[in-house]
mmCIF file with all atom_site columns, C-alpha atoms in Angstrom:
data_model
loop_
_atom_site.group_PDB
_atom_site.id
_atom_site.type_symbol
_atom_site.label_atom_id
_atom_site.label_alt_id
_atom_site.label_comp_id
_atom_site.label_asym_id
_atom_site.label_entity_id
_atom_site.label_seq_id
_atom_site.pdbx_PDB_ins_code
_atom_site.Cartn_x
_atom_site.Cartn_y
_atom_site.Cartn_z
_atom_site.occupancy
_atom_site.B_iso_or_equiv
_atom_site.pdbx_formal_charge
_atom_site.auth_seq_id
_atom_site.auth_comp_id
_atom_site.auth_asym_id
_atom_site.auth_atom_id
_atom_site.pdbx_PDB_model_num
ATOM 1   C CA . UNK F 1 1   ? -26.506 -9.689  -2.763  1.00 66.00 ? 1   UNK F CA 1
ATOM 2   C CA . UNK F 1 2   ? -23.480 -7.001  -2.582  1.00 71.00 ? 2   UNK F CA 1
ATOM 3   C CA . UNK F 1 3   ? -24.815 -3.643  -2.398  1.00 71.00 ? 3   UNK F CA 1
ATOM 4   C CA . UNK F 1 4   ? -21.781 -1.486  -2.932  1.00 71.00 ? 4   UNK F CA 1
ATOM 5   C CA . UNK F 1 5   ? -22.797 0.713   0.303   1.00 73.00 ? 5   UNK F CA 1
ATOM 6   C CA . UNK F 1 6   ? -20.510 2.241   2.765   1.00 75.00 ? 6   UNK F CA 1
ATOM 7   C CA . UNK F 1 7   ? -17.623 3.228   0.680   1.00 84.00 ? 7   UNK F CA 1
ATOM 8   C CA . UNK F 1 8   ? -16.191 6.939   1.244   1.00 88.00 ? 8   UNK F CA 1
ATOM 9   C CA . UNK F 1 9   ? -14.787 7.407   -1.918  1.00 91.00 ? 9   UNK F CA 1
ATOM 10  C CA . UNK F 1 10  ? -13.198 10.408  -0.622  1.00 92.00 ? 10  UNK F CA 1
ATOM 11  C CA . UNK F 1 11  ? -13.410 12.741  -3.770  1.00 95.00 ? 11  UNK F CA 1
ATOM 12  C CA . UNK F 1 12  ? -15.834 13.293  -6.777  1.00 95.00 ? 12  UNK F CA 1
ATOM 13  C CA . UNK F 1 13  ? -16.756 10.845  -9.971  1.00 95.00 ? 13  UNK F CA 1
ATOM 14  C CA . UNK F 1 14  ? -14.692 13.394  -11.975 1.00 97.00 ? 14  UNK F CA 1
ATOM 15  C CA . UNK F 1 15  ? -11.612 13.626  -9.933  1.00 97.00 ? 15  UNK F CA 1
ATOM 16  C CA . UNK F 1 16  ? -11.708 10.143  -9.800  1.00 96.00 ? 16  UNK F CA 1
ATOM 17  C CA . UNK F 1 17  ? -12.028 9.728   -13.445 1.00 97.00 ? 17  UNK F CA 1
ATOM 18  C CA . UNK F 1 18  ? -8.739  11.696  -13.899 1.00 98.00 ? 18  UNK F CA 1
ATOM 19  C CA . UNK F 1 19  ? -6.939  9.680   -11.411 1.00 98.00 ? 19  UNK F CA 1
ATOM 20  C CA . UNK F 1 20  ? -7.987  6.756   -13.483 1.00 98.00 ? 20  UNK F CA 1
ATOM 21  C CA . UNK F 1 21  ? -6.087  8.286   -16.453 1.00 98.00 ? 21  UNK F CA 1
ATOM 22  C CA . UNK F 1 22  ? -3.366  9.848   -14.530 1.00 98.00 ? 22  UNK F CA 1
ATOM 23  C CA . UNK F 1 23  ? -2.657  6.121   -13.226 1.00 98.00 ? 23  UNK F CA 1
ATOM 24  C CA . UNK F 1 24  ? -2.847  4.723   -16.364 1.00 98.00 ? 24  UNK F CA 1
ATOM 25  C CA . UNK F 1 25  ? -0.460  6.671   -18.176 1.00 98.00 ? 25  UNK F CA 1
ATOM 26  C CA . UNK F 1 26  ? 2.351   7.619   -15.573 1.00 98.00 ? 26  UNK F CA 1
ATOM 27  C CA . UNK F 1 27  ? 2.018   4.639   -12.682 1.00 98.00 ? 27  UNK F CA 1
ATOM 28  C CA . UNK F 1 28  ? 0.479   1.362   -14.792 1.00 98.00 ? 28  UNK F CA 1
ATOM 29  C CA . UNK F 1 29  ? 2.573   1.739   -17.763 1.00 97.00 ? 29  UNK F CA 1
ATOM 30  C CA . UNK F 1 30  ? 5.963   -0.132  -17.531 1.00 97.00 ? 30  UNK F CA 1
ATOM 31  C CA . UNK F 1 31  ? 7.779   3.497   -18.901 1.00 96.00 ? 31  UNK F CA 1
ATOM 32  C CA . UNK F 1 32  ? 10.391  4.087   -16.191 1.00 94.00 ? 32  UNK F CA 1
ATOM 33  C CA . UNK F 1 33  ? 8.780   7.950   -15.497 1.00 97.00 ? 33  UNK F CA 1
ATOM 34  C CA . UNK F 1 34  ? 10.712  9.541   -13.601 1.00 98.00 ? 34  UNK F CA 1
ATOM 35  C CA . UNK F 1 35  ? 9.724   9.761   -9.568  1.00 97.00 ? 35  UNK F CA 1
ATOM 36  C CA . UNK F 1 36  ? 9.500   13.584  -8.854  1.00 97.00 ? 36  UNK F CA 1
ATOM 37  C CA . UNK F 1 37  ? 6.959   13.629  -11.838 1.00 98.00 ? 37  UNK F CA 1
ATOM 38  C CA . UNK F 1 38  ? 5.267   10.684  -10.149 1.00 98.00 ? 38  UNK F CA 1
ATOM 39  C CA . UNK F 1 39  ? 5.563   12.226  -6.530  1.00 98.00 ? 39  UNK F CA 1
ATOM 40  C CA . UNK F 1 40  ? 4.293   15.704  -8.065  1.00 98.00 ? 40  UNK F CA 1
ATOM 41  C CA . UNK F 1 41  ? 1.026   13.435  -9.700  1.00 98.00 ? 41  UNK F CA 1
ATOM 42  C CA . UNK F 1 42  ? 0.438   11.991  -6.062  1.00 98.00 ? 42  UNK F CA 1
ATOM 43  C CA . UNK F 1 43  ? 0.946   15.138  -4.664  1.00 98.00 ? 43  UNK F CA 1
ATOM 44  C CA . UNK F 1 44  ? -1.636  17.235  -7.095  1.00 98.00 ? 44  UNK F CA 1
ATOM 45  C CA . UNK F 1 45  ? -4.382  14.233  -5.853  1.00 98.00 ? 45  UNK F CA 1
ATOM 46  C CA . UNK F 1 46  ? -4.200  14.870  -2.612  1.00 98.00 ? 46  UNK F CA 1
ATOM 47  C CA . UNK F 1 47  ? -1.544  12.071  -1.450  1.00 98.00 ? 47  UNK F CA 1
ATOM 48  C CA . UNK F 1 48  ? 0.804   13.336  1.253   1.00 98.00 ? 48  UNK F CA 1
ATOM 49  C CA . UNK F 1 49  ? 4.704   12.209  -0.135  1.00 98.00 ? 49  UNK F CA 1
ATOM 50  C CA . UNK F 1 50  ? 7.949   12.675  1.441   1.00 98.00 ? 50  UNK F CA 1
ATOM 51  C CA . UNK F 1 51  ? 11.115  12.961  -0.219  1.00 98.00 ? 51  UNK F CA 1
ATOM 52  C CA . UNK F 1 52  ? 13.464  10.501  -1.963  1.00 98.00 ? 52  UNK F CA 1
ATOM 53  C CA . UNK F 1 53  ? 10.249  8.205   -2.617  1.00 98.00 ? 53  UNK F CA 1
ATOM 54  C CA . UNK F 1 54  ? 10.415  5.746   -5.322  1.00 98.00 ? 54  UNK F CA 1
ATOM 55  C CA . UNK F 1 55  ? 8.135   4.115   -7.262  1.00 98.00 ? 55  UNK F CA 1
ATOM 56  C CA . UNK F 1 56  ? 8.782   1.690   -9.425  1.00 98.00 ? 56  UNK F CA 1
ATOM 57  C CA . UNK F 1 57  ? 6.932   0.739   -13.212 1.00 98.00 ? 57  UNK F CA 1
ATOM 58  C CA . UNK F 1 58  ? 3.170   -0.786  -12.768 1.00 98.00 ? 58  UNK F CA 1
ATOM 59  C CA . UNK F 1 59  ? 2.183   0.129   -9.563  1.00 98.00 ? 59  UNK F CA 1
ATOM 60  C CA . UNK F 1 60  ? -1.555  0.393   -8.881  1.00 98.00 ? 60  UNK F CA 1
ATOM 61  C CA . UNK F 1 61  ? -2.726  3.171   -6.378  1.00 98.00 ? 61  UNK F CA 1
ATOM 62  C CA . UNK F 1 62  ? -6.484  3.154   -6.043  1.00 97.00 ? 62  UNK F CA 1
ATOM 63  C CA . UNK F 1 63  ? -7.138  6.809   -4.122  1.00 98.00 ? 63  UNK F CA 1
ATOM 64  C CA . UNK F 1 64  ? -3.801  8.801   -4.284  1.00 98.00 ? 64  UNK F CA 1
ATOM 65  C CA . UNK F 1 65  ? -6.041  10.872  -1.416  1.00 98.00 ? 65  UNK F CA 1
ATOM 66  C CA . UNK F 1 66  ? -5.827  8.507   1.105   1.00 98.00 ? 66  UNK F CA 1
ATOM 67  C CA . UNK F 1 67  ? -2.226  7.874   0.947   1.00 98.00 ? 67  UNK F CA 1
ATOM 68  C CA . UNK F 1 68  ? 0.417   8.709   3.047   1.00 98.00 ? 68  UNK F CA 1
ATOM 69  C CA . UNK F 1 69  ? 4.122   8.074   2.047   1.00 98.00 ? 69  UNK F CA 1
ATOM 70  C CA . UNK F 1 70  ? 6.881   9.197   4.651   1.00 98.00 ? 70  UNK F CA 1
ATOM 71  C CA . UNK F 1 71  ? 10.566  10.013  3.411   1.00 98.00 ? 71  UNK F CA 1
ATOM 72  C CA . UNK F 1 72  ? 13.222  7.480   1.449   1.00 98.00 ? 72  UNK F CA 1
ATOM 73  C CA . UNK F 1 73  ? 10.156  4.675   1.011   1.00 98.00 ? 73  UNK F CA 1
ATOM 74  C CA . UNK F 1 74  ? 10.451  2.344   -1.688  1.00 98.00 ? 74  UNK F CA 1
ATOM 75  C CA . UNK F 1 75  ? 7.394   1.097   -4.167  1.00 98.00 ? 75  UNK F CA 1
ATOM 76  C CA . UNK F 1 76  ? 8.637   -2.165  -6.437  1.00 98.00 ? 76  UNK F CA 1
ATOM 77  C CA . UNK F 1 77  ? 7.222   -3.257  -9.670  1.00 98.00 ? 77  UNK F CA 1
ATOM 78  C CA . UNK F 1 78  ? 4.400   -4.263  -9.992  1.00 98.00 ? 78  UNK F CA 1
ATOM 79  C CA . UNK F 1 79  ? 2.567   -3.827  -6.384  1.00 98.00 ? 79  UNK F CA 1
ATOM 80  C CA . UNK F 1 80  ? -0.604  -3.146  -5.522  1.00 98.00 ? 80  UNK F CA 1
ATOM 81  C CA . UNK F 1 81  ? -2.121  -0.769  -3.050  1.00 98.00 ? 81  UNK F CA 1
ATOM 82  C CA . UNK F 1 82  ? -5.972  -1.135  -2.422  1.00 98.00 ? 82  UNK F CA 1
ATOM 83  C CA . UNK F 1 83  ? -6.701  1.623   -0.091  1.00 97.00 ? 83  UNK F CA 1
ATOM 84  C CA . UNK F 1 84  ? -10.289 2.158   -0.020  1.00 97.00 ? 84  UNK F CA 1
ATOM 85  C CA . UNK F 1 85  ? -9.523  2.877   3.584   1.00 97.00 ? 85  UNK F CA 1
ATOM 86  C CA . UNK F 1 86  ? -6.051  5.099   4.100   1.00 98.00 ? 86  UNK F CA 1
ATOM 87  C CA . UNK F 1 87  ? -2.566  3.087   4.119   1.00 98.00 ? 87  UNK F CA 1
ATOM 88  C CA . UNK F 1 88  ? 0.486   4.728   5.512   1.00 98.00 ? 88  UNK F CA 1
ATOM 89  C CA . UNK F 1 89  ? 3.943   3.656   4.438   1.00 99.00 ? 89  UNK F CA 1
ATOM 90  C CA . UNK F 1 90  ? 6.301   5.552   7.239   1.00 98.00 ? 90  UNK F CA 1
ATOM 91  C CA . UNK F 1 91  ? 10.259  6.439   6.458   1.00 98.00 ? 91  UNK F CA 1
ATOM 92  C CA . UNK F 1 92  ? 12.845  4.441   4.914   1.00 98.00 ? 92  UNK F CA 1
ATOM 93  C CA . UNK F 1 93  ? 10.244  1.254   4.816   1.00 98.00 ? 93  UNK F CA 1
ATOM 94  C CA . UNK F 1 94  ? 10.090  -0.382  1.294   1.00 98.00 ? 94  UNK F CA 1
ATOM 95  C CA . UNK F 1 95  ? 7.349   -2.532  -0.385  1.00 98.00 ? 95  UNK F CA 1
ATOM 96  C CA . UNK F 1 96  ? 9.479   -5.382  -2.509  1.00 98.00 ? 96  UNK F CA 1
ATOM 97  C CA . UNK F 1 97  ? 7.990   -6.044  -6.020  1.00 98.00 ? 97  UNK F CA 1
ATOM 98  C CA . UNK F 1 98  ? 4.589   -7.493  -6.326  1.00 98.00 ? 98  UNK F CA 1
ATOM 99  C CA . UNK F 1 99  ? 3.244   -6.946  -2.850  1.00 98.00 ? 99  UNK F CA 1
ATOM 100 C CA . UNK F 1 100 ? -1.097  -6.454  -2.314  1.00 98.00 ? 100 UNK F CA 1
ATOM 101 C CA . UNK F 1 101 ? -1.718  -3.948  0.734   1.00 98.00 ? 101 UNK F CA 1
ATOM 102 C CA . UNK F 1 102 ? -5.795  -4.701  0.807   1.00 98.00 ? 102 UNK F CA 1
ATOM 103 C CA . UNK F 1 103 ? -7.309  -1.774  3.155   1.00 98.00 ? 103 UNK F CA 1
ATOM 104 C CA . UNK F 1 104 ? -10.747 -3.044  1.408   1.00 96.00 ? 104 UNK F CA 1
ATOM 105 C CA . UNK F 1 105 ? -12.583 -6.047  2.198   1.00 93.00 ? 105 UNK F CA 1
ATOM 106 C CA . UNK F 1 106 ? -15.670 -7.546  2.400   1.00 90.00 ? 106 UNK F CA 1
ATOM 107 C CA . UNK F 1 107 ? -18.324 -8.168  6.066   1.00 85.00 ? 107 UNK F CA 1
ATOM 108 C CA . UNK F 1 108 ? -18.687 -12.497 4.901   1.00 81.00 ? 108 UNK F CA 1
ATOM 109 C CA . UNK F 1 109 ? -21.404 -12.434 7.805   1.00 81.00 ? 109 UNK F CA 1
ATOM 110 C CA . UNK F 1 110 ? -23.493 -9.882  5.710   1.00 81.00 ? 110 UNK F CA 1
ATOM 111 C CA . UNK F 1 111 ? -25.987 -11.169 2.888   1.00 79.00 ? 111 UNK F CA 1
ATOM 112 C CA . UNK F 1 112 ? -25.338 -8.146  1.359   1.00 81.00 ? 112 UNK F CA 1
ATOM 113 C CA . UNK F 1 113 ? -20.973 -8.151  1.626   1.00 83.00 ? 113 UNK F CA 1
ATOM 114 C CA . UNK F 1 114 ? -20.897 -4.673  3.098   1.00 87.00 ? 114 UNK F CA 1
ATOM 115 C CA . UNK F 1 115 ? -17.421 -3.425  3.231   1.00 92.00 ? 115 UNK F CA 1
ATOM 116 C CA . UNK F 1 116 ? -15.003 -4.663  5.892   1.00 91.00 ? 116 UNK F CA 1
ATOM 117 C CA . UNK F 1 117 ? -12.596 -1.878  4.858   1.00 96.00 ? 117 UNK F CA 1
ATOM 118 C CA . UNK F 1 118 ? -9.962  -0.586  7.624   1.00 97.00 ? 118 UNK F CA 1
ATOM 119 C CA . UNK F 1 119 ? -6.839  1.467   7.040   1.00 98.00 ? 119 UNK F CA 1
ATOM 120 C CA . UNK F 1 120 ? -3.248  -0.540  7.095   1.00 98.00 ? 120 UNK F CA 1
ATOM 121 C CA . UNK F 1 121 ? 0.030   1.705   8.644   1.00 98.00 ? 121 UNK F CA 1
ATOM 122 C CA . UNK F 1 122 ? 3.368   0.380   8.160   1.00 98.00 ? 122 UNK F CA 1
ATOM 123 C CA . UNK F 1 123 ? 5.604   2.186   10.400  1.00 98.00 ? 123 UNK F CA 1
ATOM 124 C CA . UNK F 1 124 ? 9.675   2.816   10.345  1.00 98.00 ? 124 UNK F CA 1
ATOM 125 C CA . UNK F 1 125 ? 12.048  1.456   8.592   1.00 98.00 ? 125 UNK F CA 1
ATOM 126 C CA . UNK F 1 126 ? 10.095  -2.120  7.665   1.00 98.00 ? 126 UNK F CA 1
ATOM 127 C CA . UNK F 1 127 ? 11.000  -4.289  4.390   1.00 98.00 ? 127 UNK F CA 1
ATOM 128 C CA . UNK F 1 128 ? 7.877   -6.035  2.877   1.00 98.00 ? 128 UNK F CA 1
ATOM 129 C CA . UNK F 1 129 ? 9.091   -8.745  0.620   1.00 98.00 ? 129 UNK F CA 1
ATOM 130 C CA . UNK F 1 130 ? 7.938   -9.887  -2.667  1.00 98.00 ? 130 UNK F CA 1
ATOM 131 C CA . UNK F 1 131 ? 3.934   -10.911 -3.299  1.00 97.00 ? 131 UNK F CA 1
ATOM 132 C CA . UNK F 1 132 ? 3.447   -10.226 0.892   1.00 97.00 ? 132 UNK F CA 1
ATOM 133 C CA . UNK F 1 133 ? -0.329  -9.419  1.441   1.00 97.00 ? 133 UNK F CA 1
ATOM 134 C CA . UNK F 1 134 ? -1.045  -7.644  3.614   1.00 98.00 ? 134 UNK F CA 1
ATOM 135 C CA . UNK F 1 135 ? -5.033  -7.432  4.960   1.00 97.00 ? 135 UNK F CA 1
ATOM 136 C CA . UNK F 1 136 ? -7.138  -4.585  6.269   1.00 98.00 ? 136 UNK F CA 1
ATOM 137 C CA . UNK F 1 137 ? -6.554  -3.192  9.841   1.00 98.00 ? 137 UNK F CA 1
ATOM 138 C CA . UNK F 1 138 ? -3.055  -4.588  10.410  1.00 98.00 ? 138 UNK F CA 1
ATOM 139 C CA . UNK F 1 139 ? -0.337  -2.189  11.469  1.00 98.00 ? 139 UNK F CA 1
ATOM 140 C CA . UNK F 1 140 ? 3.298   -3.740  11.139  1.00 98.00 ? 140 UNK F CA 1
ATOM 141 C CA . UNK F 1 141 ? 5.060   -2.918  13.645  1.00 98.00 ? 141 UNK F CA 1
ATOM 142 C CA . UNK F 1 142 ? 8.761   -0.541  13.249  1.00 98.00 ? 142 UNK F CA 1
ATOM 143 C CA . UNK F 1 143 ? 11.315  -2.528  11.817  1.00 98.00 ? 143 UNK F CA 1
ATOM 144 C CA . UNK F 1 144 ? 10.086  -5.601  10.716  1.00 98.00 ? 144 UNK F CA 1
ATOM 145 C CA . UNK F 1 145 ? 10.284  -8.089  7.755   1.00 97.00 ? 145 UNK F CA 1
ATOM 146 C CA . UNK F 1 146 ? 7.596   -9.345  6.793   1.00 97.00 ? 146 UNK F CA 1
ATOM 147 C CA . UNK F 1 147 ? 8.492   -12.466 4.182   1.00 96.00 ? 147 UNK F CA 1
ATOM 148 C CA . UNK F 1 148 ? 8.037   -13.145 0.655   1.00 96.00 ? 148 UNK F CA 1
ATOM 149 C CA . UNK F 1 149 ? 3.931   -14.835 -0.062  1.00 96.00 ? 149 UNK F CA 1
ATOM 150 C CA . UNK F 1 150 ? 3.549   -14.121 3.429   1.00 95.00 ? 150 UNK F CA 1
ATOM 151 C CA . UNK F 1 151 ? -0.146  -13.617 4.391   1.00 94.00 ? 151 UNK F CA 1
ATOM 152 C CA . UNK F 1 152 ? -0.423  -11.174 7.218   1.00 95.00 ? 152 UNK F CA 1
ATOM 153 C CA . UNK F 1 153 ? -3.811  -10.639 8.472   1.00 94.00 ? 153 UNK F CA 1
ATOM 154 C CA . UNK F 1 154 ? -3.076  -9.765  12.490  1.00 95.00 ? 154 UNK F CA 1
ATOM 155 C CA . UNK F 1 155 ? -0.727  -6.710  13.398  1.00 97.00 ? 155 UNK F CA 1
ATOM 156 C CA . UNK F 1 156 ? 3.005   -7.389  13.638  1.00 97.00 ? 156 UNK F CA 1
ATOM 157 C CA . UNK F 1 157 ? 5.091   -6.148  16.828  1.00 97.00 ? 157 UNK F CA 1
ATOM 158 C CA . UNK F 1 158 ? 7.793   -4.048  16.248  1.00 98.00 ? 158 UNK F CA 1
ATOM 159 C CA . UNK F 1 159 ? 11.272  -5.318  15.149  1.00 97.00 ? 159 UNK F CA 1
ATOM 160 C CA . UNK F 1 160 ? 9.767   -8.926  14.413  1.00 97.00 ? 160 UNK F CA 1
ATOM 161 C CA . UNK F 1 161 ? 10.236  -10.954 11.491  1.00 95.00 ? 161 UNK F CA 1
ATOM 162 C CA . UNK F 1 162 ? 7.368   -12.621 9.935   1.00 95.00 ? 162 UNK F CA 1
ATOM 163 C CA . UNK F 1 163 ? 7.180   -15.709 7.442   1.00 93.00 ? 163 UNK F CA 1
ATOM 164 C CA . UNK F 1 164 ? 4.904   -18.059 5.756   1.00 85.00 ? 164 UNK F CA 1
ATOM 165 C CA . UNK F 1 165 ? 1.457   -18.447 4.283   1.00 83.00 ? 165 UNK F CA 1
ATOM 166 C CA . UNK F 1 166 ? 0.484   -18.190 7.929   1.00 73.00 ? 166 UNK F CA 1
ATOM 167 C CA . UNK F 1 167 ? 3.109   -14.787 8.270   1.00 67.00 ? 167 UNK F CA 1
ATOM 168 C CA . UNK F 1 168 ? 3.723   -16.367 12.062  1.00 71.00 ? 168 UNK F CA 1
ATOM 169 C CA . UNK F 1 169 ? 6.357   -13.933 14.066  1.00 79.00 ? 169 UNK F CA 1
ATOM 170 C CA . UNK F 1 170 ? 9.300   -16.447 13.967  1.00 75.00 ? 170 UNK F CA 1
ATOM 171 C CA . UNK F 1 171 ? 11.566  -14.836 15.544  1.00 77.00 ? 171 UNK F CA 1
ATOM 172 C CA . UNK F 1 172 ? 12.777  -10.792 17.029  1.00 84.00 ? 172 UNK F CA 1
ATOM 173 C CA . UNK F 1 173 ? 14.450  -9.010  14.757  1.00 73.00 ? 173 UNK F CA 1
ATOM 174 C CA . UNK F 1 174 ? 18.129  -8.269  16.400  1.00 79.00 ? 174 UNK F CA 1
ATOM 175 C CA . UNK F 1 175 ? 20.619  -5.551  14.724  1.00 74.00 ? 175 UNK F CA 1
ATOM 176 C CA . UNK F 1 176 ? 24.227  -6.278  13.701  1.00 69.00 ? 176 UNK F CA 1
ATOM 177 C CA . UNK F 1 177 ? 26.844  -3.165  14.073  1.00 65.00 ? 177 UNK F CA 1
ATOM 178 C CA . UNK F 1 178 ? 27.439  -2.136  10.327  1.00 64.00 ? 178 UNK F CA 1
#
């Protein structure tokens, strides 16, 4: 029987509370608000954000306090970022629309489902496409792809490009001159 024990919430019922209608009215609504308001909400929460961040309509950030967002990142539509446990999103790395980062799961070896919850880090300049999940603990490595419906539970090495329900490194991930 699930307990609900172990979870740092990381700030009180009543800041939480606010953050619930914060969310609601500037980050779940499909209005277009514009970022520096949205940045300035994280910000007030306790989120670290860099500059030129952008976050698209309908995106779902559980505890602005443990997130980290470095400079030029990119949020899409629609995605979801369950971080009961702290996710960083590094420079110039974007999240496509529609993508689940889950730092929150579940011990299935426990009777009672105690939390499994570990923090996820996606580092430099990494694209994660459309309805990607990615699972608690994984780190994916500087510049990498992962896929669109990939499911990445294991970390990903740098500059590697991952696709498929199985998110399987496929091949390195080789620059072009521009």
């Amino acid at each position: 029987m699930f307990e609900g024990t172990g979870l740092e919430r990381g700030r009180s019922r009543l800041v939480e509370e606010a953050w619930v209608l914060v969310r609601w009215m500037f980050f779940l609504t499909p209005l277009p608000w514009p970022n520096r308001i949205k940045a300035m909400l994280l910000r007030l929460f306790g989120a670290e954000v860099g500059v030129g961040v952008n976050i698209r309509p309908r995106v779902n950030i559980h505890f602005p306090w443990k997130l980290k967002l470095g400079n030029h990142c990119w949020i899409g539509d629609s995605c979801e970022l369950l971080n009961l446990e702290p996710i960083v999103i590094e420079d110039n790395s974007a999240l496509a629309h529609e993508v689940y980062l889950a730092a929150a799961s579940h011990d299935i070896r426990s009777r009672s489902l105690r939390y499994a919850n570990k923090p996820i880090v996606i580092r430099k300049g990494c694209w994660i496409a459309t309805r990607a999940f990615i699972g608690p603990g994984v780190e994916i490595g500087e510049q990498s792809v992962v896929g669109a419906c990939a499911v990445v539970v294991k970390s990903v090495p740098p500059y590697s490009v991952v696709t498929g329900p199985q998110a399987e490194v496929r091949m390195r991930r080789e620059f072009e001159r521009d």
